[in-house]
CSV table of C-alpha atoms and ligand atoms in Angstrom, one decimal:
chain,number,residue,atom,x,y,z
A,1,UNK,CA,-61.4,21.7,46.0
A,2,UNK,CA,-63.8,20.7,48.8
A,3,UNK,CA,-62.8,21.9,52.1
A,4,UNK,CA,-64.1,21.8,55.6
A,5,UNK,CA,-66.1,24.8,57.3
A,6,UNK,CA,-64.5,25.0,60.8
A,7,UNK,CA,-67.4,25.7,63.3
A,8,UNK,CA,-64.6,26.6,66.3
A,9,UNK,CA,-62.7,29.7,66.8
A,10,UNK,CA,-60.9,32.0,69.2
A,11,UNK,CA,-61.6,35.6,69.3
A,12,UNK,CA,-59.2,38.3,70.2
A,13,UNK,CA,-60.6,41.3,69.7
A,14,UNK,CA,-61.5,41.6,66.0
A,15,UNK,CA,-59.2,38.5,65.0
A,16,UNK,CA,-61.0,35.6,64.4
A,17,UNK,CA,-59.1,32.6,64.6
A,18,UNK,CA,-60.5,29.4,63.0
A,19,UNK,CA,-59.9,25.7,64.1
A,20,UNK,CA,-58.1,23.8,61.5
A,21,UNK,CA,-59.8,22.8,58.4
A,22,UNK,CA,-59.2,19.6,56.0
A,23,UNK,CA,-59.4,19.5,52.8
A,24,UNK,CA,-61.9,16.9,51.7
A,25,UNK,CA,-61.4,16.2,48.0
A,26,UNK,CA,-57.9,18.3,45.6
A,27,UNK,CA,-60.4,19.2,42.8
A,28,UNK,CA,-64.3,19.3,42.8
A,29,UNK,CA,-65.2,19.3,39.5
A,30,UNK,CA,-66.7,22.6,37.9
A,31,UNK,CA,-69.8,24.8,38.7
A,32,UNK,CA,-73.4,22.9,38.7
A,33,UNK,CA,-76.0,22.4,40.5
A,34,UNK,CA,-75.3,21.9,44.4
A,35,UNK,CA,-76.2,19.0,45.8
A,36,UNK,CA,-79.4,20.1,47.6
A,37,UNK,CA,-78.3,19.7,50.8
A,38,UNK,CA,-74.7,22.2,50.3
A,39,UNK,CA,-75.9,25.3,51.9
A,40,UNK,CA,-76.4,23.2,55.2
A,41,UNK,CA,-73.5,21.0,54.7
A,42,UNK,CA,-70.2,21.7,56.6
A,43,UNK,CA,-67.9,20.5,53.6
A,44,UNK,CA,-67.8,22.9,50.8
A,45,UNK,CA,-67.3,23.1,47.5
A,46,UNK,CA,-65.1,25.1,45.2
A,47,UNK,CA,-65.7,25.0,41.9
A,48,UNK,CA,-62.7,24.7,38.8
A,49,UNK,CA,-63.7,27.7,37.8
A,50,UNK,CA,-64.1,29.8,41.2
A,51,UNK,CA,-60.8,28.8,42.1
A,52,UNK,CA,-59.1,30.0,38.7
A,53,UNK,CA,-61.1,33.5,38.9
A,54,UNK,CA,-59.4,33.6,42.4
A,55,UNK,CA,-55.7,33.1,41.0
A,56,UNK,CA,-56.2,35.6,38.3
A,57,UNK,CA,-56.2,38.0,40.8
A,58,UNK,CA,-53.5,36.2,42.5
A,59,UNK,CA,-49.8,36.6,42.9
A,60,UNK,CA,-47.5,34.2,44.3
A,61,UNK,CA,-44.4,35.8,45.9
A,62,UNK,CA,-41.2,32.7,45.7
A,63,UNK,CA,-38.7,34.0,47.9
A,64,UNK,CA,-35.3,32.3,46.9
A,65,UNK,CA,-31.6,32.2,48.0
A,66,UNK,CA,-29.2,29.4,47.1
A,67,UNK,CA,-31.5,27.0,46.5
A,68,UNK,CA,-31.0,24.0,44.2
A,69,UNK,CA,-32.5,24.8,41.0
A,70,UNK,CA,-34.2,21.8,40.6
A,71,UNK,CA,-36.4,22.8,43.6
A,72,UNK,CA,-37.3,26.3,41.8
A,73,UNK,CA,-38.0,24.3,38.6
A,74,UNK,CA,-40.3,21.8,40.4
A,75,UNK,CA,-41.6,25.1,42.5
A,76,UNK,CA,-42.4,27.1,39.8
A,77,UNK,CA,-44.5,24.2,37.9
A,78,UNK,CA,-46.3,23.2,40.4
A,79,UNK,CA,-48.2,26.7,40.6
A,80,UNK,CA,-51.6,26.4,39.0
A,81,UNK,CA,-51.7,28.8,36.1
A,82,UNK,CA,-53.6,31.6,36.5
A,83,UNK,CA,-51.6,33.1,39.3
A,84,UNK,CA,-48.7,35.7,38.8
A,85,UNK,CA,-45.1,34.3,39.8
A,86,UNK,CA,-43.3,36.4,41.3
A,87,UNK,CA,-39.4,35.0,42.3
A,88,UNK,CA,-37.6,37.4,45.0
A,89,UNK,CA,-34.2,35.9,44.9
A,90,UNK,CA,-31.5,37.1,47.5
A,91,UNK,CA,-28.9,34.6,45.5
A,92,UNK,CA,-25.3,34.5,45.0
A,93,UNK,CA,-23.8,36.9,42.1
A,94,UNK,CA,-20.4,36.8,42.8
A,95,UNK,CA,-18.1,33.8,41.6
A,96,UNK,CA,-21.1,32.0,40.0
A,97,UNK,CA,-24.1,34.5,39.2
A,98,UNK,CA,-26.6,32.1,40.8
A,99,UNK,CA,-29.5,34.4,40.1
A,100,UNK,CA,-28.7,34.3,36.7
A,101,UNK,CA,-29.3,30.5,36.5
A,102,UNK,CA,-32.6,30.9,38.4
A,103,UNK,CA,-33.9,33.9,36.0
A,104,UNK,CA,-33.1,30.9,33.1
A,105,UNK,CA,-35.1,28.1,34.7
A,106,UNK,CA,-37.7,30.7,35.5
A,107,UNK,CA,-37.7,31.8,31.9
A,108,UNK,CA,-37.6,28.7,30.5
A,109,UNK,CA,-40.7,26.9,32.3
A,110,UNK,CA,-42.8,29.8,31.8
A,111,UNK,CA,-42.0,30.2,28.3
A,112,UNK,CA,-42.9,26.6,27.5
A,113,UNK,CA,-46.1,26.6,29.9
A,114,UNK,CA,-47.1,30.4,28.6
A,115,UNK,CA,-47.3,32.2,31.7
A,116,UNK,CA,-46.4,35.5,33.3
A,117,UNK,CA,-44.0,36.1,36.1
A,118,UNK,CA,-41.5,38.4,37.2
A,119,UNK,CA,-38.3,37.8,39.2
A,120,UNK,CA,-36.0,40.0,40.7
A,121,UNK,CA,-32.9,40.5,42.6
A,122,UNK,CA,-33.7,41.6,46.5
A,123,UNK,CA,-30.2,43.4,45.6
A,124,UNK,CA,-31.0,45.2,42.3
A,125,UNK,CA,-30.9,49.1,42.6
A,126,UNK,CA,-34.1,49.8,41.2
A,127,UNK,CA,-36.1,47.7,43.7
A,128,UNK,CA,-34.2,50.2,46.6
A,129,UNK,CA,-35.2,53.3,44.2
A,130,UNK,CA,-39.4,52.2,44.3
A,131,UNK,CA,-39.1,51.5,48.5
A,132,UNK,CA,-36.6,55.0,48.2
A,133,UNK,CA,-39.1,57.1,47.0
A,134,UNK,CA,-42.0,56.4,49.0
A,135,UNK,CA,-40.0,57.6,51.9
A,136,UNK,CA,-39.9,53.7,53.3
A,137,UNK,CA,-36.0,54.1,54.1
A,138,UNK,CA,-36.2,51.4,57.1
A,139,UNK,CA,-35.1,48.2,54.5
A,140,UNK,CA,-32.3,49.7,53.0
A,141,UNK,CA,-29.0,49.3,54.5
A,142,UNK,CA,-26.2,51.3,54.9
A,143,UNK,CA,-25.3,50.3,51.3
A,144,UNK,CA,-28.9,52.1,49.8
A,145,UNK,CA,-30.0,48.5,48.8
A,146,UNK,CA,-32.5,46.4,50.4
A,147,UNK,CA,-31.8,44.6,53.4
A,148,UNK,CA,-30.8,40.9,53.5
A,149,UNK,CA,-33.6,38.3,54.9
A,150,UNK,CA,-36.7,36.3,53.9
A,151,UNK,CA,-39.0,38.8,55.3
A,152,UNK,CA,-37.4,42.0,53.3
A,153,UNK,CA,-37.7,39.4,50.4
A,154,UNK,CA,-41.3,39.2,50.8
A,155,UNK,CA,-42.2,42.9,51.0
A,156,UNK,CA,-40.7,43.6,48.1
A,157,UNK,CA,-43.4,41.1,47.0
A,158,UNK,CA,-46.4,42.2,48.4
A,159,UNK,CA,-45.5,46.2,47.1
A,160,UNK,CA,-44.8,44.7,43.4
A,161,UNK,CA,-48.2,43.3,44.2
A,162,UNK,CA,-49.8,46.5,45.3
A,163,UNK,CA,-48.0,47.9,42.3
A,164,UNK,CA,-49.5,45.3,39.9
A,165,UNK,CA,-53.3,46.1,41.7
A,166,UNK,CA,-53.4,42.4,42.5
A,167,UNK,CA,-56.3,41.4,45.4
A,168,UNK,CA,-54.3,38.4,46.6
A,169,UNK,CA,-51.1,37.0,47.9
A,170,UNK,CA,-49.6,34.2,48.5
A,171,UNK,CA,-46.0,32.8,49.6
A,172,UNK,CA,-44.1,29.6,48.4
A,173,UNK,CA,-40.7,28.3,49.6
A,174,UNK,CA,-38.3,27.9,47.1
A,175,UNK,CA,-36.8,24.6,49.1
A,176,UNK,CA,-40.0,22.1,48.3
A,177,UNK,CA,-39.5,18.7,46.5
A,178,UNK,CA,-43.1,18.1,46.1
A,179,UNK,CA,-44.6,20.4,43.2
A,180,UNK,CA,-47.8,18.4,43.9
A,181,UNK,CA,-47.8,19.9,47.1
A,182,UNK,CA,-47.4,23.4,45.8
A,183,UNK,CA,-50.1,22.8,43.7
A,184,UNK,CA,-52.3,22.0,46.4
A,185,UNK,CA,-50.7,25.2,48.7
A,186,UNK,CA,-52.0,27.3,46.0
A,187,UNK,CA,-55.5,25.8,45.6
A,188,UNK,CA,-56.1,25.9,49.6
A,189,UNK,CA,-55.4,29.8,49.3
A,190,UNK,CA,-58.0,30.2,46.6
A,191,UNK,CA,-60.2,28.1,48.3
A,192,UNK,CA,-60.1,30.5,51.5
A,193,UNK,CA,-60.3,33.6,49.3
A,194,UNK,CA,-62.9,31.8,47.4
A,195,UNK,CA,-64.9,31.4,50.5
A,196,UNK,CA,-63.9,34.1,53.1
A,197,UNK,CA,-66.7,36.7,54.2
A,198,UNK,CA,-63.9,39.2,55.0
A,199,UNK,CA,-61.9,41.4,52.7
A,200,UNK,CA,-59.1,40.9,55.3
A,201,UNK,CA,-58.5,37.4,55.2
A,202,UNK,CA,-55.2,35.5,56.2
A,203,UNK,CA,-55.2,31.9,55.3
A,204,UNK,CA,-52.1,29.6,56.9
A,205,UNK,CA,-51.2,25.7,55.5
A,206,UNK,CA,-50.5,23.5,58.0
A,207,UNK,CA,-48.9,20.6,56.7
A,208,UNK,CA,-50.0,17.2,56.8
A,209,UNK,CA,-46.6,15.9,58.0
A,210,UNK,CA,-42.5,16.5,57.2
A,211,UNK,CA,-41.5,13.1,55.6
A,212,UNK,CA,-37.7,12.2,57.7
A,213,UNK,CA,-35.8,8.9,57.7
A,214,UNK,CA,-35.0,7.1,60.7
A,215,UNK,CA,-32.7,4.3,61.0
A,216,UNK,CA,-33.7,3.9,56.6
A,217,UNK,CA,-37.5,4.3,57.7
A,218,UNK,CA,-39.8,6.7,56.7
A,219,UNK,CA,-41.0,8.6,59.9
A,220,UNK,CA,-44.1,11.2,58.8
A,221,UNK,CA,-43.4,13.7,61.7
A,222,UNK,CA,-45.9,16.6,62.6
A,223,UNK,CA,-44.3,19.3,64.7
A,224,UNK,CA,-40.8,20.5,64.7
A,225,UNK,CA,-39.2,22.1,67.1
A,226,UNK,CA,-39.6,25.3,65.8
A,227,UNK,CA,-43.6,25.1,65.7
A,228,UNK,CA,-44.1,23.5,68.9
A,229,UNK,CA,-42.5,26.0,71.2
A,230,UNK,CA,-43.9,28.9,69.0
A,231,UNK,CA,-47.5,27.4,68.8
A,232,UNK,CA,-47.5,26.8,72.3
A,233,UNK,CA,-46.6,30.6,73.6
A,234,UNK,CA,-48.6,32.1,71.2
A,235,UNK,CA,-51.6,29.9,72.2
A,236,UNK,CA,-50.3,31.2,75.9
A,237,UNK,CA,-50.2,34.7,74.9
A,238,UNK,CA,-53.9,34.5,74.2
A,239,UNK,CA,-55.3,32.7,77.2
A,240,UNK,CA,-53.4,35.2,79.3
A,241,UNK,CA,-55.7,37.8,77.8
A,242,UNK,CA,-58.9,35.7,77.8
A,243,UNK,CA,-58.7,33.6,80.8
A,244,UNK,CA,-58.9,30.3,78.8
A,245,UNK,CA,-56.2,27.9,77.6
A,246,UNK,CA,-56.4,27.2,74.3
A,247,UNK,CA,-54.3,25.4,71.4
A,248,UNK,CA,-56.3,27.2,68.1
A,249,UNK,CA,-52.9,28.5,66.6
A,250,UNK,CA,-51.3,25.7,64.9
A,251,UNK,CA,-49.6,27.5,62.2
A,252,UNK,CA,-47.3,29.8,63.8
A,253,UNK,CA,-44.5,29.3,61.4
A,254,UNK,CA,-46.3,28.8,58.3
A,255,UNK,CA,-44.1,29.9,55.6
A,256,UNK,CA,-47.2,28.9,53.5
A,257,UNK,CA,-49.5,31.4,53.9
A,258,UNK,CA,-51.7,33.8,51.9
A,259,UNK,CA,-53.3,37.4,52.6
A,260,UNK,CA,-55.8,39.3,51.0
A,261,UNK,CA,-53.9,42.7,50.0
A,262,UNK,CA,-56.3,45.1,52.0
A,263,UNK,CA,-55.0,43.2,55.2
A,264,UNK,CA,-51.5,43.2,53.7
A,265,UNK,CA,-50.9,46.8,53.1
A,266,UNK,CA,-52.2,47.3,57.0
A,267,UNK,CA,-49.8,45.2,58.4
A,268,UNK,CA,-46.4,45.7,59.9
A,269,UNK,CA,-43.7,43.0,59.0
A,270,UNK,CA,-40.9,41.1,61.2
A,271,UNK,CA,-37.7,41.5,59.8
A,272,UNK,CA,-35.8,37.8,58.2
A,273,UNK,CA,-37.4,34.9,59.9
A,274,UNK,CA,-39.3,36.4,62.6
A,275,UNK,CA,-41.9,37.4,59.7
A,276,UNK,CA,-44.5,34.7,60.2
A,277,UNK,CA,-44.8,34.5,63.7
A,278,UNK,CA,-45.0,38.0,64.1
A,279,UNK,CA,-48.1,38.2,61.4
A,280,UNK,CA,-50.1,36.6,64.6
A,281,UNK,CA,-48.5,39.2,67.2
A,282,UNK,CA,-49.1,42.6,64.8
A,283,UNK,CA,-52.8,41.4,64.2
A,284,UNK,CA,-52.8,41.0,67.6
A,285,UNK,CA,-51.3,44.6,68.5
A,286,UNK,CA,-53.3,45.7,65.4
A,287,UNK,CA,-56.8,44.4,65.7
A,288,UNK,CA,-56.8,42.4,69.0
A,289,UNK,CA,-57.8,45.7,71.3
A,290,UNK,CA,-55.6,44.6,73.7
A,291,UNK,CA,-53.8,47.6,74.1
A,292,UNK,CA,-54.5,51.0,73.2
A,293,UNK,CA,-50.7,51.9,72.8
A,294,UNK,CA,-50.2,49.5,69.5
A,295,UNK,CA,-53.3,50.2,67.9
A,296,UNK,CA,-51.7,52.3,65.7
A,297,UNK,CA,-53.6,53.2,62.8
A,298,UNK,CA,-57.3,53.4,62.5
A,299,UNK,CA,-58.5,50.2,61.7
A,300,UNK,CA,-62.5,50.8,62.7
A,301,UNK,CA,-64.4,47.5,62.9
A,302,UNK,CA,-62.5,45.5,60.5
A,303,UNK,CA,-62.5,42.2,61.6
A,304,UNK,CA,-59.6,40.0,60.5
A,305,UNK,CA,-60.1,36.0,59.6
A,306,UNK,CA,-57.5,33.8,60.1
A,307,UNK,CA,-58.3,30.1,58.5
A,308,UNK,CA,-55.6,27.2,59.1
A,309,UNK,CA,-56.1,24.7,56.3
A,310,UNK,CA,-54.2,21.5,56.4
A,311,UNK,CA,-52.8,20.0,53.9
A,312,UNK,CA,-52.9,16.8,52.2
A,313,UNK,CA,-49.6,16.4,50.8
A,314,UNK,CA,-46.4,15.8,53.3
A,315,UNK,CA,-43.9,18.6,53.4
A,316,UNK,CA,-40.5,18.1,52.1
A,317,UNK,CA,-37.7,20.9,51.9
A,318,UNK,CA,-34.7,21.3,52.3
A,319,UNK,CA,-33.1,20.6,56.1
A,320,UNK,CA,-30.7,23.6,57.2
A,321,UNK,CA,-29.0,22.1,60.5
A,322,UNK,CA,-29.7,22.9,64.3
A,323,UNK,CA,-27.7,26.2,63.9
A,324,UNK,CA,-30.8,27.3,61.5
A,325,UNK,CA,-33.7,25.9,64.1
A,326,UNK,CA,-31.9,27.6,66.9
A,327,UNK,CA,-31.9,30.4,65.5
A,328,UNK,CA,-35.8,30.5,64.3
A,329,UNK,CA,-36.8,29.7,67.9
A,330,UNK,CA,-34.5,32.8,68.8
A,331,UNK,CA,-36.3,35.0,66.5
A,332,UNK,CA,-39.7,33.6,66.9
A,333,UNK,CA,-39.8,33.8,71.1
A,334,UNK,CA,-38.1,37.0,70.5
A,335,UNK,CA,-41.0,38.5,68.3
A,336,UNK,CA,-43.6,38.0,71.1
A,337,UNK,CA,-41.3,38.3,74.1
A,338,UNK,CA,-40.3,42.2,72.5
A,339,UNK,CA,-43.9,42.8,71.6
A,340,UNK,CA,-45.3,45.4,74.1
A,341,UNK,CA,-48.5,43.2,74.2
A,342,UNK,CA,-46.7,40.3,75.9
A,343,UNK,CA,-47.5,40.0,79.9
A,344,UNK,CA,-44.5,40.7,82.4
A,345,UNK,CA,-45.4,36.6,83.1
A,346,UNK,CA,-45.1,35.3,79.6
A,347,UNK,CA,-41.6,37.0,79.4
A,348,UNK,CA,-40.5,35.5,82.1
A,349,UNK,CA,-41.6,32.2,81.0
A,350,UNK,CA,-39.9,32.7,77.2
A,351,UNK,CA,-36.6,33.8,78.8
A,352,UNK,CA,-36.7,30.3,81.0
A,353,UNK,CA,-37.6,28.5,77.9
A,354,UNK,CA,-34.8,29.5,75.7
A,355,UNK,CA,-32.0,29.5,78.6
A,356,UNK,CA,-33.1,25.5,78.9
A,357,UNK,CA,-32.4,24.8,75.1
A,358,UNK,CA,-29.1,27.2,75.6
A,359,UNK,CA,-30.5,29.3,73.2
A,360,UNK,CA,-29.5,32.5,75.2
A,361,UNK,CA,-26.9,32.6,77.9
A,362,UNK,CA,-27.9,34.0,81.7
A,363,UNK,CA,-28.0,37.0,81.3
A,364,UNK,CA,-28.8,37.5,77.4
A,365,UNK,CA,-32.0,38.7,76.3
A,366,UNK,CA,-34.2,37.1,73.3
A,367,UNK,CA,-33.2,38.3,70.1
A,368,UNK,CA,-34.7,42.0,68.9
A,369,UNK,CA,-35.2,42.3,65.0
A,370,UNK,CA,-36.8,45.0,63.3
A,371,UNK,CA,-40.2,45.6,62.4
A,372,UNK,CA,-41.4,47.3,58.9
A,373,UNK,CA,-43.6,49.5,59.6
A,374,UNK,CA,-47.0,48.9,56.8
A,375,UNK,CA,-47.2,49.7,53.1
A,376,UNK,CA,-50.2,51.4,53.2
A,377,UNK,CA,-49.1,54.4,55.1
A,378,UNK,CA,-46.5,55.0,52.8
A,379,UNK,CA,-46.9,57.4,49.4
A,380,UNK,CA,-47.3,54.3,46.7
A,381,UNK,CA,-47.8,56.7,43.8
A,382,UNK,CA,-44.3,57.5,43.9
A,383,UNK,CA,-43.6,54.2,43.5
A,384,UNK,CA,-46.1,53.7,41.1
A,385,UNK,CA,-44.5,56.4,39.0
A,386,UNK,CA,-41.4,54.6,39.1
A,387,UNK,CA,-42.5,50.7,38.3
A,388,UNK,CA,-41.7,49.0,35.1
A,389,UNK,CA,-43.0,45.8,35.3
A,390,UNK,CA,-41.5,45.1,31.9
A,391,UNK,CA,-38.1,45.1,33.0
A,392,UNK,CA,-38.0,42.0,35.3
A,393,UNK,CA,-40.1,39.7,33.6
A,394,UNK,CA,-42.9,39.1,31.5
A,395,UNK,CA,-46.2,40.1,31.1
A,396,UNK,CA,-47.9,38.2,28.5
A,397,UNK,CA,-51.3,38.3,30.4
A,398,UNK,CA,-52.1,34.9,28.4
A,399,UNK,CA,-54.6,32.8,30.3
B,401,GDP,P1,-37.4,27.2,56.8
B,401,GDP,O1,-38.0,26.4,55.7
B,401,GDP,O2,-38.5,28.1,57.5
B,401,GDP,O3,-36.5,26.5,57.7
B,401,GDP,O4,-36.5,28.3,56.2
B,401,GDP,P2,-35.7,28.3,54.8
B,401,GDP,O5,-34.2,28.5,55.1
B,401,GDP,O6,-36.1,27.1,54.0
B,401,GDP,O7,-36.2,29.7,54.1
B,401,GDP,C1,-37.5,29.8,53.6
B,401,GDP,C2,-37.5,30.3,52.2
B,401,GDP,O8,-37.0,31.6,52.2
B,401,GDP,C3,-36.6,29.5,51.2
B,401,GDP,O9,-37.3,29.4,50.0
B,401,GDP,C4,-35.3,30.4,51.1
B,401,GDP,O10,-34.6,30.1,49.9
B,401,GDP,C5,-35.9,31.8,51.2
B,401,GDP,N1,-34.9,32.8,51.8
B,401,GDP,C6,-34.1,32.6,52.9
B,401,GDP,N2,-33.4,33.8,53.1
B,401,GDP,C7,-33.8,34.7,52.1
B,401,GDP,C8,-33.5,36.0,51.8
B,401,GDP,O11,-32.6,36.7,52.4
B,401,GDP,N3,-34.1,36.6,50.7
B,401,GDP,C9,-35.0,35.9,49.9
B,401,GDP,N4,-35.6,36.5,48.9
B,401,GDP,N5,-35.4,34.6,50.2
B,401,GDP,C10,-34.8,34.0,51.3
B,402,CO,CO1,-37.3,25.5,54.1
């Protein structure tokens, strides 16, 4: 892949935010001699083979419920091969055992195309039992299982991960119709690894555009609803701590995104869909040195990178109804507005905003979702001790 260096950022405190960055060509050819002018250039390379040592160390987390399974098949094939699948599916088992279907397709394309993954249920008792005995009791309900939502999906993820001794992570939705564009997700994350200075990198995708018809035409949008409002008061919620407006965050929603697992095992997690705006708030609280009362564990000078690559394929998943956006905006203002690093005057501002799109009701407040509390200060050789990897997938470790 060759991708652009981005020469602008915005600095809060140790988190570095980079300007978007394009990607300038899907595959670069292999290693040789740089052109003599590459160290100085502002588009670099990735070789072939740099990006496939990245993915070996790589896992991709697929977190699933009720998709079609033509989606996960297309998903699943569009991942290049040296990354780890793992599927975290929150599916149906009732009438029709849905995750049962998904564990075939799964099986299937990865027995034909040789590769390793795992997939489990976000309900099966022996995931509760690993998060159980590292004293991390805050996901499980009152039924001893984990809780429902994407973002309980995708810590189940990154500990499997941690388990595995993976460096990398990186998240996929299930709902895609483009596995071209997966493809390219994936190589944009091992480009940023591949690249990155820091061994606590975050990478986000922004995506070129969401392909939706109009009166039979093909309109290639670029913000939804969601991502404008969220992007905006995030960008606020900076410039009311430096002074300066800015519009660096573009990726507030991203489901696509990818973390080094250093940074991963240090951060806390919003609960279901507030999970990736929230990433931006906890570095924030975390790293930012904004406020002494979040800074909660002793994170010395690590300085956190945060690189926004966009895409070149559209984005095309599946479309959930207003009821589903409303609800994303609910739990995306609500992450910052319950943050105890938002300003009195951003509050104020949120509350305004989501009374105007009768979101909340006059005297409602934002919603208030729970926050996981990070991996890493939890006992993970109890976990360890418990971990079969063998019994939710396969391990061929064929390259
Ligand atoms: P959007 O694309 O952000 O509007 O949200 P989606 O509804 O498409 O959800 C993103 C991804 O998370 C999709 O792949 C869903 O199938 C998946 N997902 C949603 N809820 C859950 C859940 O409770 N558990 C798991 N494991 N995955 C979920
Ligand atoms: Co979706």
């Amino acid at each position: 892949m060759r991708i652009e260096l981005s020469n602008a950022f915005e600095r809060l405190g140790n988190v570095l935010i980079y300007g978007t960055q394009k990607v300038y060509a899907l595959d670069a050819g292999p290693e040789g001699p740089n052109h003599p002018n590459d160290k100085y250039f502002v588009v670099r390379k990735v070789a072939n083979e740099q990006s496939w040592n990245v993915e070996q160390e790589m896992v991709i987390v697929v977190p699933i419920k009720n998709e079609k399974l033509k989606l996960l098949e297309g998903v699943i094939t569009g991942i290049p091969h040296n990354c780890l699948i793992i599927v975290v599916s929150n599916s149906d088992r009732d009438d029709v055992d849905r995750f049962n279907m998904e564990k075939n397709v799964v099986e299937n394309i990865c027995h034909f195309s040789k590769r390793d993954f795992l997939i489990v249920h976000q309900k099966d008792p022996e995931i509760a039992e690993l998060f159980e005995s590292m004293g991390y009791a805050d996901i499980l309900g009152e039924d001893g299982l984990i809780r429902d939502g994407k973002s309980e999906g995708m810590l189940i993820g990154i500990l499997l991960t941690q388990l595995l001794q993976k460096k990398y992570i990186g998240f996929i939705d299930s709902d895609n119709y483009f596995p071209g564009s997966i493809y390219e997700y994936v190589r944009i994350y091992s480009s940023i690894f591949s690249l990155s200075k820091s061994d606590y990198t975050m990478g986000r995708i922004l995506w070129h555009s969401k392909p939706k018809a109009i009166n039979s035409n093909i309109l290639f949008s670029k913000w939804g609803r969601v991502s404008r409002l969220t992007n905006y008061y995030l960008n606020r919620l900076i410039s009311l701590y430096t002074g300066f407006e800015t519009d660096i965050i573009k990726t507030a929603n991203a489901g696509e995104h990818c973390i080094s697992m250093n940074l991963a095992m240090n951060m806390d997690f919003g609960a279901g869909f507030t999970v990736e705006p929230y990433n931006y708030i906890n570095l924030f609280e975390k790293f930012g040195g904004v406020d002494k009362l979040t800074n909660q564990s002793d994170n010395g000078n690590k300085v956190v990178h945060i690189h926004q690559v966009e895409s070149r394929n559209p984005h095309l998943h599946e479309s959930k109804g207003n009821e589903h956006v409303n609800d994303m905006i609910d739990n995306s203002l609500g992450s910052i507005f319950h943050s105890l690093i938002c300003p009195l005057e951003l509050k104020k501002e949120l509350i305004k905003e989501l009374k105007k799109a009768k979101i909340i009701l006059q005297n409602e407040m934002p919603v208030k979702r729970a926050v996981y509390k990070a991996l890493g200060l939890f006992d993970l050789n109890k976990a360890k001790q418990k971990f079969d990897p063998d019994k939710f997938g396969h391990m061929l470790t064929t390259v």
